[in-house]
XYZ file of C-alpha atoms in Angstrom:
736
model
C -20.427 6.169 80.256
C -18.822 2.184 80.823
C -22.570 1.273 80.263
C -22.974 3.535 76.993
C -19.507 1.796 75.727
C -21.223 -1.468 76.111
C -24.158 -0.592 74.692
C -22.522 0.836 71.647
C -20.278 -2.732 71.267
C -23.296 -4.779 71.730
C -25.105 -2.757 68.784
C -22.175 -2.837 66.543
C -21.560 -6.993 67.001
C -25.500 -7.028 66.855
C -25.506 -5.050 62.992
C -22.083 -7.184 61.858
C -23.941 -10.449 62.824
C -26.963 -9.232 60.373
C -25.289 -8.320 57.843
C -23.379 -11.297 57.691
C -26.413 -13.654 57.942
C -28.236 -11.402 55.583
C -25.329 -11.925 52.981
C -24.993 -15.727 53.734
C -28.500 -16.446 53.150
C -29.441 -13.567 50.382
C -26.931 -14.852 47.963
C -27.727 -17.314 45.401
C -24.885 -20.132 45.987
C -25.635 -20.764 41.689
C -24.817 -17.443 40.864
C -21.846 -15.967 39.095
C -19.754 -12.703 37.833
C -21.934 -11.333 35.153
C -20.805 -12.398 31.413
C -19.348 -9.500 30.513
C -16.671 -9.763 33.462
C -15.726 -12.508 31.722
C -15.753 -11.234 28.196
C -13.916 -7.971 29.338
C -11.015 -10.480 30.524
C -10.944 -12.800 27.578
C -7.639 -12.768 25.247
C -6.959 -14.528 21.725
C -8.163 -17.920 21.351
C -5.472 -20.311 20.019
C -7.911 -22.912 19.081
C -9.928 -20.601 17.104
C -7.192 -19.334 14.682
C -6.255 -22.899 14.462
C -9.896 -23.619 13.234
C -9.459 -20.334 10.872
C -6.688 -21.628 9.230
C -7.945 -25.222 8.660
C -10.828 -23.820 6.841
C -9.214 -21.444 4.600
C -9.419 -23.160 1.114
C -7.388 -22.315 -1.667
C -9.742 -23.595 -4.297
C -12.516 -21.461 -2.977
C -10.009 -18.369 -3.775
C -9.430 -19.911 -7.295
C -13.145 -19.745 -7.754
C -13.723 -16.294 -6.439
C -10.731 -15.074 -8.850
C -12.459 -17.033 -11.478
C -15.755 -15.163 -11.148
C -13.835 -11.564 -10.336
C -11.857 -11.819 -13.540
C -14.706 -12.588 -16.194
C -14.736 -9.309 -17.546
C -12.771 -6.214 -17.510
C -13.398 -3.733 -14.824
C -11.930 -0.552 -14.545
C -13.391 1.874 -12.233
C -16.652 3.074 -12.695
C -17.597 0.779 -15.947
C -20.346 -1.667 -16.261
C -17.856 -4.330 -15.200
C -16.702 -2.427 -11.834
C -20.795 -2.483 -10.785
C -20.803 -6.009 -11.737
C -18.245 -6.788 -8.977
C -19.514 -4.032 -6.648
C -22.658 -6.304 -6.470
C -20.927 -9.676 -6.320
C -19.142 -8.020 -3.275
C -22.412 -7.185 -1.295
C -23.992 -10.482 -2.123
C -21.013 -12.536 -0.458
C -20.884 -9.762 2.310
C -25.013 -10.061 2.717
C -25.004 -13.789 2.467
C -27.322 -15.427 5.502
C -24.873 -18.294 6.215
C -21.335 -16.791 5.380
C -21.993 -12.919 5.401
C -21.187 -10.015 7.630
C -23.034 -8.303 10.027
C -23.434 -5.665 7.478
C -22.717 -4.859 4.391
C -23.303 -1.338 2.197
C -21.557 1.211 -0.160
C -20.306 4.702 -0.236
C -20.263 6.433 -2.973
C -18.398 9.625 -4.005
C -18.294 11.618 -6.846
C -14.665 11.606 -8.435
C -12.745 12.954 -11.318
C -11.538 10.601 -13.964
C -9.676 10.207 -16.897
C -10.809 8.240 -19.784
C -9.380 7.662 -23.618
C -11.777 8.575 -26.330
C -13.325 5.300 -27.779
C -14.015 6.644 -31.217
C -11.102 8.477 -31.403
C -7.888 6.363 -30.086
C -4.582 7.821 -28.795
C -1.889 7.420 -31.962
C 2.087 7.397 -31.897
C 3.290 7.796 -35.458
C 6.935 8.380 -37.441
C 5.717 11.211 -39.881
C 7.704 12.339 -42.863
C 8.812 16.373 -43.227
C 5.321 16.710 -45.594
C 3.062 14.897 -42.721
C 3.237 11.365 -44.262
C 2.583 8.843 -41.969
C 5.612 6.324 -42.361
C 5.083 4.227 -39.081
C 2.059 3.553 -36.451
C 2.473 2.151 -33.452
C -0.058 -0.523 -31.952
C -3.179 1.195 -30.869
C -4.379 -2.128 -28.900
C -2.327 -4.964 -27.424
C -1.956 -8.579 -29.398
C -4.508 -10.870 -28.315
C -3.612 -14.380 -27.383
C -6.874 -15.425 -25.557
C -10.568 -14.603 -26.268
C -10.750 -12.485 -22.751
C -7.725 -10.343 -24.192
C -10.023 -9.486 -27.214
C -13.066 -8.103 -25.166
C -14.374 -4.895 -26.545
C -14.350 -3.500 -22.830
C -10.325 -4.033 -22.738
C -9.154 -0.083 -22.341
C -6.682 0.758 -25.141
C -3.247 1.698 -23.553
C -3.261 5.001 -22.360
C -1.825 7.776 -19.682
C -4.765 8.427 -17.040
C -4.674 12.331 -16.802
C -2.575 13.249 -19.753
C -4.135 16.106 -21.270
C -5.064 15.988 -24.657
C -2.843 17.218 -27.385
C -0.978 16.267 -30.824
C 2.802 17.567 -30.266
C 5.143 16.512 -33.073
C 8.840 16.968 -32.934
C 12.135 14.890 -33.197
C 12.812 12.210 -30.931
C 15.374 11.864 -27.780
C 15.915 8.947 -25.599
C 15.908 10.286 -22.082
C 16.227 6.887 -20.020
C 14.198 7.184 -17.066
C 13.000 10.432 -17.138
C 14.251 11.225 -13.725
C 15.334 15.280 -13.546
C 19.167 14.162 -13.298
C 18.179 12.470 -16.941
C 16.778 15.154 -18.432
C 19.565 17.360 -17.099
C 22.209 15.098 -18.632
C 20.258 14.871 -21.716
C 20.303 19.195 -21.792
C 23.943 19.092 -21.865
C 24.408 18.220 -25.362
C 21.185 18.158 -26.931
C 18.207 21.275 -26.959
C 15.702 19.643 -26.029
C 13.018 22.723 -26.768
C 10.214 21.175 -29.288
C 11.007 17.362 -28.644
C 9.459 14.147 -28.018
C 11.293 12.397 -25.408
C 11.005 8.231 -25.188
C 11.522 6.590 -21.836
C 11.364 3.887 -19.874
C 9.453 2.818 -16.790
C 10.895 3.112 -13.231
C 13.116 5.471 -11.558
C 10.659 8.060 -11.642
C 7.029 8.173 -11.024
C 4.310 7.999 -14.248
C 3.663 11.718 -13.638
C 6.988 12.994 -12.938
C 8.393 11.879 -16.525
C 6.511 14.440 -18.062
C 6.375 17.177 -15.198
C 10.653 16.760 -15.206
C 10.474 17.123 -18.771
C 8.308 20.383 -19.435
C 10.988 22.978 -17.990
C 13.368 21.574 -20.471
C 10.936 22.820 -23.326
C 9.851 18.989 -24.023
C 6.544 18.668 -25.519
C 5.507 15.257 -25.539
C 6.530 11.882 -23.760
C 6.549 8.245 -24.572
C 6.722 5.425 -21.800
C 7.654 1.815 -22.223
C 8.705 -1.317 -20.579
C 12.176 -2.131 -21.171
C 12.804 -6.104 -21.409
C 15.591 -5.818 -19.413
C 13.849 -4.505 -16.603
C 10.710 -6.865 -16.873
C 11.892 -9.591 -18.987
C 15.221 -10.276 -18.065
C 15.917 -9.530 -21.464
C 13.805 -11.832 -23.366
C 11.395 -10.109 -26.118
C 10.019 -13.318 -28.384
C 6.560 -14.240 -27.878
C 7.348 -17.474 -30.345
C 8.856 -18.985 -27.316
C 9.962 -16.872 -24.611
C 7.141 -14.672 -23.241
C 3.641 -15.008 -22.619
C 1.676 -17.336 -23.591
C 4.757 -19.703 -23.103
C 5.970 -17.847 -19.665
C 4.897 -15.407 -17.346
C 7.005 -12.593 -19.059
C 5.752 -9.314 -20.648
C 4.706 -10.258 -24.812
C 6.307 -7.468 -27.124
C 2.918 -5.310 -27.224
C 2.175 -5.262 -23.927
C 1.504 -1.913 -22.348
C 1.190 -0.808 -18.759
C -1.348 1.426 -17.957
C -1.486 3.667 -15.340
C -2.893 6.649 -13.149
C -0.331 9.437 -14.490
C -0.791 11.577 -10.975
C 1.188 12.563 -8.058
C -1.356 13.196 -5.795
C -3.528 10.370 -4.214
C -7.340 11.233 -3.868
C -10.068 12.675 -5.905
C -7.845 15.839 -7.955
C -10.345 17.955 -7.203
C -11.234 17.728 -3.642
C -8.085 17.116 -1.454
C -8.819 16.803 2.330
C -12.256 16.824 1.575
C -14.464 13.843 0.751
C -15.720 14.356 -2.979
C -19.400 14.465 -1.900
C -20.309 17.278 -4.353
C -17.193 19.962 -2.637
C -14.807 21.141 -5.360
C -12.433 23.326 -6.735
C -12.192 23.971 -10.435
C -10.832 21.731 -12.894
C -8.330 24.811 -13.684
C -7.165 24.492 -9.871
C -6.151 20.648 -10.451
C -2.010 19.937 -9.557
C 0.021 16.966 -9.804
C -0.766 16.103 -13.250
C 1.319 16.034 -16.567
C 1.530 19.469 -18.147
C 2.025 17.856 -21.767
C 0.769 14.752 -23.254
C 2.069 11.287 -22.511
C 1.303 7.944 -24.142
C 2.553 4.492 -22.916
C 3.406 2.018 -25.748
C 4.744 -1.867 -25.988
C 8.519 -2.430 -26.142
C 8.045 -3.590 -29.693
C 7.237 -0.238 -30.896
C 9.885 1.175 -28.590
C 12.474 -1.070 -30.017
C 11.803 0.446 -33.695
C 11.864 3.836 -32.537
C 15.203 3.504 -30.069
C 17.240 1.731 -32.680
C 16.991 4.310 -35.220
C 18.014 7.251 -33.128
C 21.187 9.346 -33.955
C 22.939 11.200 -31.852
C 25.608 9.777 -29.600
C 25.259 6.811 -27.392
C 23.491 6.920 -24.213
C 25.673 6.272 -20.795
C 25.971 2.712 -20.024
C 23.580 2.712 -16.980
C 21.119 3.863 -19.677
C 21.039 0.875 -21.752
C 18.723 -1.683 -22.289
C 17.772 -5.008 -23.774
C 17.467 -3.817 -27.341
C 20.213 -5.291 -29.716
C 21.229 -1.844 -30.850
C 22.834 0.905 -29.334
C 20.688 3.313 -27.280
C 21.499 6.443 -28.543
C 20.257 10.028 -27.268
C 18.847 11.227 -30.538
C 20.663 14.434 -32.423
C 17.753 15.184 -31.711
C 15.956 12.576 -34.200
C 16.746 9.564 -35.924
C 19.892 8.879 -37.337
C 21.020 10.098 -41.365
C 21.268 6.161 -42.499
C 17.457 5.458 -41.147
C 14.310 5.305 -43.359
C 12.909 7.693 -40.576
C 15.831 10.265 -41.636
C 14.519 13.626 -40.829
C 11.279 12.399 -39.618
C 9.459 13.830 -36.623
C 7.521 11.507 -34.146
C 3.601 12.765 -33.386
C 2.026 12.227 -30.342
C -1.849 12.446 -30.544
C -3.953 12.164 -27.302
C -8.055 12.671 -26.854
C -7.937 11.668 -23.305
C -10.657 13.603 -21.540
C -11.958 13.897 -18.061
C -14.974 12.748 -16.800
C -16.973 13.234 -13.434
C -18.129 9.609 -12.265
C -20.099 7.782 -9.541
C -17.414 5.510 -7.779
C -18.145 2.958 -4.826
C -16.556 1.517 -1.818
C -18.074 -1.469 -0.669
C -17.707 -1.512 2.989
C -18.409 -4.247 5.668
C -18.185 -5.080 9.399
C -18.113 -7.627 12.138
C -19.406 -5.878 15.372
C -16.761 -6.196 18.282
C -18.268 -7.783 21.138
C -16.518 -5.606 23.770
C -14.569 -2.675 22.481
C -17.119 -2.115 19.348
C -15.728 1.246 19.247
C -12.366 0.221 18.189
C -11.844 -0.695 14.562
C -9.028 -3.346 13.097
C -9.965 -2.287 9.225
C -8.945 -4.913 6.366
C -8.752 -3.426 2.647
C -8.008 -3.947 -0.637
C -9.202 -1.971 -4.031
C -11.609 -3.878 -6.581
C -10.793 -1.870 -9.506
C -8.505 -2.863 -12.137
C -7.215 -1.524 -15.768
C -8.199 -4.558 -17.343
C -9.381 -7.677 -16.110
C -6.741 -7.478 -13.318
C -6.192 -10.830 -12.198
C -3.262 -10.287 -10.294
C -3.822 -6.390 -9.404
C -5.915 -6.475 -7.654
C -7.894 -9.276 -7.891
C -5.678 -11.624 -6.130
C -6.141 -9.672 -3.031
C -9.914 -9.468 -3.789
C -10.023 -13.114 -4.014
C -8.419 -13.556 -1.121
C -10.349 -11.037 1.231
C -13.497 -13.128 0.053
C -12.069 -16.101 1.691
C -11.382 -14.409 4.979
C -14.992 -13.027 4.971
C -16.381 -16.435 4.011
C -14.624 -18.217 6.947
C -15.301 -15.512 9.449
C -18.635 -14.742 8.587
C -19.503 -18.130 9.088
C -18.206 -18.505 12.387
C -20.059 -15.230 13.456
C -23.352 -16.482 11.770
C -23.021 -20.080 13.803
C -22.556 -17.955 16.844
C -18.981 -19.838 17.432
C -17.210 -16.586 17.386
C -17.453 -12.829 17.561
C -14.366 -10.436 17.904
C -13.520 -8.105 20.836
C -13.199 -5.323 18.515
C -15.038 -4.578 15.297
C -13.739 -5.758 11.850
C -14.076 -3.474 9.092
C -13.481 -4.703 5.462
C -13.078 -2.205 2.997
C -13.514 -2.925 -1.128
C -12.217 0.219 -2.594
C -13.034 2.179 -5.406
C -10.960 3.522 -8.091
C -7.537 2.840 -6.520
C -5.883 2.401 -9.718
C -6.423 6.123 -10.831
C -4.702 7.613 -7.496
C -6.024 5.493 -4.166
C -9.217 7.325 -4.731
C -11.612 5.268 -2.392
C -9.376 4.732 0.407
C -8.480 8.572 0.355
C -12.214 9.570 0.020
C -13.030 7.058 2.926
C -10.310 8.686 5.322
C -11.127 12.044 4.298
C -15.182 11.786 5.016
C -14.363 9.737 8.271
C -11.346 11.507 9.410
C -12.062 12.030 13.116
C -13.586 9.019 13.538
C -11.150 6.727 12.084
C -8.441 8.732 13.387
C -9.331 8.620 17.459
C -10.508 4.690 16.713
C -8.697 2.848 14.663
C -6.272 0.056 16.138
C -4.630 -0.945 12.630
C -5.088 -1.311 8.967
C -4.228 -4.437 6.882
C -3.714 -3.871 3.618
C -3.628 -6.894 0.860
C -3.721 -5.557 -2.639
C -1.548 -7.664 -4.760
C -1.869 -10.758 -2.793
C 0.502 -12.692 -4.854
C 3.144 -11.348 -7.434
C 4.860 -14.738 -7.249
C 4.909 -18.042 -5.607
C 8.348 -17.958 -3.887
C 8.117 -16.259 -0.292
C 5.667 -13.866 1.882
C 6.743 -10.138 1.561
C 5.390 -7.784 4.483
C 5.864 -3.948 5.025
C 4.429 -2.059 7.984
C 5.161 0.059 11.010
C 7.898 -1.127 13.149
C 5.376 -1.943 15.931
C 3.456 -4.953 13.816
C 6.524 -6.401 13.336
C 6.100 -8.880 15.808
C 2.653 -10.057 15.216
C 3.462 -10.649 11.563
C 6.174 -12.816 12.780
C 3.851 -14.912 14.958
C 1.367 -15.239 12.647
C 4.034 -16.304 9.710
C 5.408 -19.123 12.414
C 1.638 -20.430 12.634
C 1.477 -21.017 8.745
C 2.618 -23.627 6.280
C 4.694 -21.933 3.430
C 2.938 -22.378 -0.223
C 3.458 -26.460 -1.216
C 5.469 -27.128 1.973
C 3.919 -29.140 4.764
C 6.923 -29.105 7.093
C 8.069 -25.418 6.564
C 6.602 -22.250 7.941
C 5.604 -18.987 6.101
C 8.308 -17.333 8.675
C 11.180 -20.066 8.226
C 10.639 -19.933 4.443
C 10.714 -15.868 4.266
C 13.987 -15.793 6.385
C 15.711 -18.035 3.769
C 14.752 -15.187 1.029
C 15.332 -11.944 3.005
C 16.774 -11.671 6.232
C 18.689 -9.052 8.277
C 20.409 -9.247 11.953
C 18.399 -7.366 14.068
C 20.560 -6.132 17.399
C 17.867 -6.913 19.550
C 16.430 -10.364 18.224
C 19.465 -11.623 15.612
C 18.382 -12.956 12.552
C 15.045 -12.204 11.615
C 13.105 -11.848 8.297
C 13.637 -8.493 6.657
C 10.383 -6.083 6.918
C 9.626 -3.340 4.336
C 8.418 0.365 4.960
C 5.575 1.663 3.853
C 6.727 4.574 2.068
C 5.207 6.482 -0.917
C 1.804 6.025 -2.205
C 2.093 2.545 -3.686
C -1.739 1.357 -2.305
C -4.332 1.953 -0.069
C -2.462 2.060 2.887
C -1.199 5.586 2.070
C -4.237 7.800 3.428
C -4.137 5.475 6.550
C -0.649 5.877 7.267
C 0.551 9.488 5.979
C -2.944 11.086 6.608
C -3.939 9.783 9.769
C -1.025 8.164 11.521
C -2.705 4.709 11.448
C -0.298 1.842 11.680
C -0.642 -0.421 9.297
C 0.855 -3.325 6.963
C 1.087 -4.530 3.324
C 1.194 -8.260 3.119
C 1.718 -10.430 0.014
C 3.570 -13.587 -1.668
C 6.366 -12.390 -3.941
C 9.254 -14.033 -6.033
C 12.923 -14.802 -5.698
C 14.960 -11.956 -6.324
C 17.821 -13.865 -6.941
C 16.091 -15.542 -10.196
C 14.841 -12.571 -12.253
C 15.427 -9.305 -12.120
C 11.857 -7.984 -12.945
C 10.879 -5.058 -11.001
C 7.295 -6.082 -10.734
C 5.410 -9.225 -12.431
C 5.558 -8.644 -16.151
C 2.046 -8.815 -16.687
C 1.016 -5.689 -14.396
C -1.451 -3.369 -15.544
C -1.901 -5.068 -19.339
C -4.451 -7.168 -21.016
C -2.475 -9.902 -20.036
C -3.090 -10.262 -16.646
C -5.943 -12.735 -16.801
C -6.976 -15.906 -14.716
C -5.273 -18.188 -17.588
C -1.878 -16.290 -16.593
C -2.315 -16.305 -12.919
C -3.237 -19.792 -12.512
C -0.841 -20.743 -14.985
C 2.169 -18.595 -14.126
C 1.905 -16.883 -11.007
C -0.036 -19.309 -8.669
C -0.497 -22.646 -9.984
C -2.746 -24.516 -7.165
C -2.994 -21.250 -4.952
C -1.376 -22.382 -2.575
C 0.437 -18.669 -2.391
C -2.860 -17.328 -2.348
C -3.919 -19.699 0.662
C -0.205 -18.995 2.665
C -1.229 -15.270 2.043
C -4.925 -15.245 3.522
C -3.979 -17.559 6.581
C -1.413 -15.246 7.462
C -2.881 -11.994 6.994
C -6.383 -13.320 8.573
C -4.239 -14.805 11.439
C -3.033 -11.322 12.018
C -6.159 -9.846 11.758
C -7.613 -12.207 14.505
C -4.995 -11.210 16.572
C -5.410 -7.456 16.486
C -8.787 -7.794 16.660
C -9.273 -10.033 19.741
C -6.090 -10.062 22.013
C -6.794 -8.757 25.141
C -3.494 -6.377 25.000
C -2.758 -5.100 21.526
C 0.105 -7.372 19.918
C 1.827 -4.077 19.158
C 5.547 -3.735 20.027
C 6.983 -0.393 21.194
C 10.955 -1.454 21.502
C 10.584 -2.711 17.877
C 10.258 0.969 16.944
C 12.870 2.263 19.302
C 15.261 -0.068 17.708
C 14.597 1.452 14.309
C 14.796 4.694 15.667
C 18.362 4.094 17.375
C 19.299 2.600 13.833
C 18.058 5.841 12.020
C 20.110 7.882 14.499
C 23.305 5.813 14.007
C 23.329 6.916 10.668
C 22.165 10.317 10.765
C 25.401 10.538 13.189
C 27.708 8.387 10.752
C 26.219 10.837 7.834
C 26.144 14.326 9.384
C 27.942 14.514 12.600
C 31.171 16.464 11.178
C 28.625 19.174 9.559
C 25.733 19.219 12.799
C 27.958 19.031 16.003
C 24.549 19.815 17.662
C 23.037 16.390 16.762
C 24.435 14.768 19.836
C 22.035 16.604 21.498
C 18.524 17.296 21.384
C 18.097 14.184 18.993
C 19.952 11.548 20.683
C 18.194 12.642 24.193
C 14.900 12.253 22.154
C 16.013 8.815 21.081
C 16.937 7.383 24.498
C 13.597 9.015 26.063
C 11.828 6.993 23.427
C 13.674 3.690 24.186
C 13.104 4.293 27.725
C 9.599 4.654 27.653
C 9.201 1.888 25.283
C 11.233 -0.995 27.285
C 9.319 0.371 30.615
C 5.733 -0.144 28.751
C 6.666 -3.423 26.936
C 8.258 -4.500 30.071
C 5.065 -3.642 32.114
C 2.770 -5.755 29.581
C 4.900 -8.547 30.132
C 5.328 -8.726 33.609
C 1.564 -7.942 34.474
C -1.476 -10.546 34.584
C -3.794 -8.003 32.585
C -6.596 -10.347 32.429
C -6.800 -9.927 36.502
C -6.374 -5.968 36.350
C -9.159 -3.235 35.931
C -10.412 -3.181 32.071
C -9.537 0.674 32.401
C -6.027 0.059 33.009
C -6.378 -2.749 29.712
C -8.177 0.347 28.007
C -4.970 2.681 28.846
C -2.584 0.763 27.603
C -3.945 -0.294 24.388
C -4.767 3.350 23.381
C -1.001 4.195 24.113
C -0.273 1.319 21.776
C -2.811 2.662 19.193
C -2.223 6.259 19.273
C 1.639 5.795 19.254
C 2.257 6.234 15.428
C -0.262 9.576 15.369
C 2.618 10.696 17.586
C 4.964 10.707 14.453
C 2.703 12.825 12.282
C 3.694 16.513 11.957
C 1.953 18.758 9.060
C 5.186 21.251 9.338
C 7.781 18.559 8.762
C 6.702 18.460 5.109
C 4.623 21.373 4.210
C 5.031 20.919 0.439
C 3.900 17.341 0.418
C 0.424 16.450 0.072
C -0.448 13.989 3.213
C 2.704 12.321 3.370
C 4.701 11.271 6.174
C 8.161 10.599 6.833
C 9.758 7.754 4.511
C 12.135 5.387 5.912
C 15.946 5.580 4.783
C 17.574 7.906 7.594
C 15.240 10.724 8.983
C 14.142 11.648 5.616
C 13.351 15.443 6.012
C 16.937 15.733 7.942
C 18.645 13.778 4.885
C 17.018 16.054 2.329
C 17.380 19.231 3.976
C 20.961 18.328 4.775
C 21.975 17.551 0.984
C 20.287 21.004 -0.204
C 21.996 22.767 2.151
C 25.747 20.851 1.298
C 24.780 21.618 -2.257
C 23.938 25.225 -2.232
C 25.962 26.591 0.817
C 23.556 28.957 1.553
C 22.657 30.018 5.051
C 18.989 29.844 4.693
C 18.896 26.455 3.616
C 21.230 25.564 6.634
C 18.894 27.134 8.699
C 16.374 24.502 7.527
C 18.358 21.637 8.205
C 18.567 22.852 11.787
C 14.842 23.308 12.033
C 14.394 19.538 10.657
C 16.487 18.693 13.745
C 14.015 20.668 15.796
C 11.095 19.011 13.801
C 12.969 15.158 14.634
C 13.421 15.813 18.281
C 10.209 17.242 19.053
C 8.171 14.636 17.558
C 10.484 11.732 18.448
C 10.135 13.060 22.468
C 6.279 13.390 22.148
C 5.863 9.971 20.716
C 7.857 8.536 24.062
C 5.495 10.760 26.066
C 2.789 9.318 24.430
C 3.820 6.024 25.781
C 3.409 7.231 29.213
C 0.040 7.961 31.082
C 1.326 10.892 32.791
C 3.311 14.098 31.800
C 5.694 13.674 34.595
C 6.490 10.234 34.316
C 8.572 10.093 31.416
C 11.674 11.709 33.762
C 11.228 8.547 35.934
C 12.387 6.270 32.987
C 15.683 8.153 32.516
């Protein structure tokens, strides 16, 4: 027995010795770990970001804009096709292009005016004699504004028609405006004139129809856009950035986004009947300039409109008798609105480009901007396109020279037909719904890159606040060598965060103002929108004054919006910095605790507003928010305290997936069943706020039931989001 033990020990020692010798002499001393090991653990390269920032050229951006605005490029026109070819040419350039570039095409329903039979607004006598005719085209000040391809002002998706009736003034066309007007004026058979603002474009007509209004005019009041200035002799463009009297804001007049025939389906041949289209004006509507609105409004009879309905004209804004004053030359006359718009199926293109990721090619950071404009579109959207072309030039050059390849894939989207209702981006998200939902890290939107040249403006999910701040601290503010974008931003817009102290104020991505809408509301993808804007203490303009007019040209942009293109450069550097960090960071630079802070603020407001009526608000909603805070703090702390470069790739991937999918957890199709592809807005909890307001007004038990229903939806979604931050179902209990 002892002999067997000795023999076994000797054999074991011999095998061990042989193994050690084989290992010692068999290993190549010069070998190292496979290259992919280092790639997997690599984090964002700060030196590369500095190089990127140094190479973004304001003069390149200027020349991009000059090229993009040579001709009008409304969606699906020859000018639009010209910009498609330009994007493809740049993104396929052998020295500065992307890995691949292509076009995605959709057959979409658009609305156009009749070029041979322009829309008309006239004042006609009882015998139908024309007494006054509104301008059909804007007054040109430069040759490009007189281009024959400049589309006449019109309301896309307004139906054709020729209503004639007495004029009334309905302020902004909100439901409350028509309700107030209807108290003293019989609106049946009238034409309403309204101001831009307060309600969506289409809503001004949709809100009017139930009162019997048969047509609507809409204009931009100088009080809302020009700080009251009106004369093109020395006050407005071409002497300043202000809108000249004949300027007219065009626009898409629909309440839905995406191709109107194919909701939730990509426009690839599937379609509904045209009669099934919803969300468009039921009555004709037409935009006009304020020079014509002045003539009409100042002749109106009836009582004076409320004080907050008054505008910049040097006359009383009366509501209409209905109709004009008895002392007016228009006495007893009607306003006649003739619209000849028609719908067409048109082929619209997105231009797509990609830089393939080296480690996680199946994770996407998407950067997008629409390409189409109403006329030349120097600011909207070509300021954003010119910035995107400069980003891709700098990044493409790094890739082509072998100096860089991102960890994750970067997809660039030049969306088509945005002005008609975010069509290109919406169709793209519908076509690739599953792939994008499962793989997209974030979406960066830079539409109007520069509204003006004072300060940065950024909106987004709470989780992107930190990465935007970090990027903004590394970039010089426009025209300032010793002040960062961040430090300049905080001077113009700030708030005191309980967690961070005084910080710049971020906006929220509510509504459908640009191409982030489908990514946010439909897919639940983390998103942001970045631009430069004006000093709101110096102007009350609701947007830059030449918006959607024939005056939004290279001349206007280079003289009055951003001389020298330094603000464009600051936006390109900031957005590009964010893009690189999202594409290259080992751990996604998304912060859950900032989300928790926002939810706690919403909860506090909800308690203040509704606690008296909703005793139950203290439970389960408070519990859900507390759970989210616990889970967010735990995950953020774990990320900060770990050396994740030394962890297994699967652990890093798991953490990143939790961060990436957080916003998806807040999507709930039952929260807003009557809304088309919208998630919650951002004031307090919007579903709860709307339900509470309705119940408080009606007092009906069924409406109070809906309030409690929204409490349940809220609590479940927030608790579900908290669970998303935990790898296992049981772990959340440990954090509470």
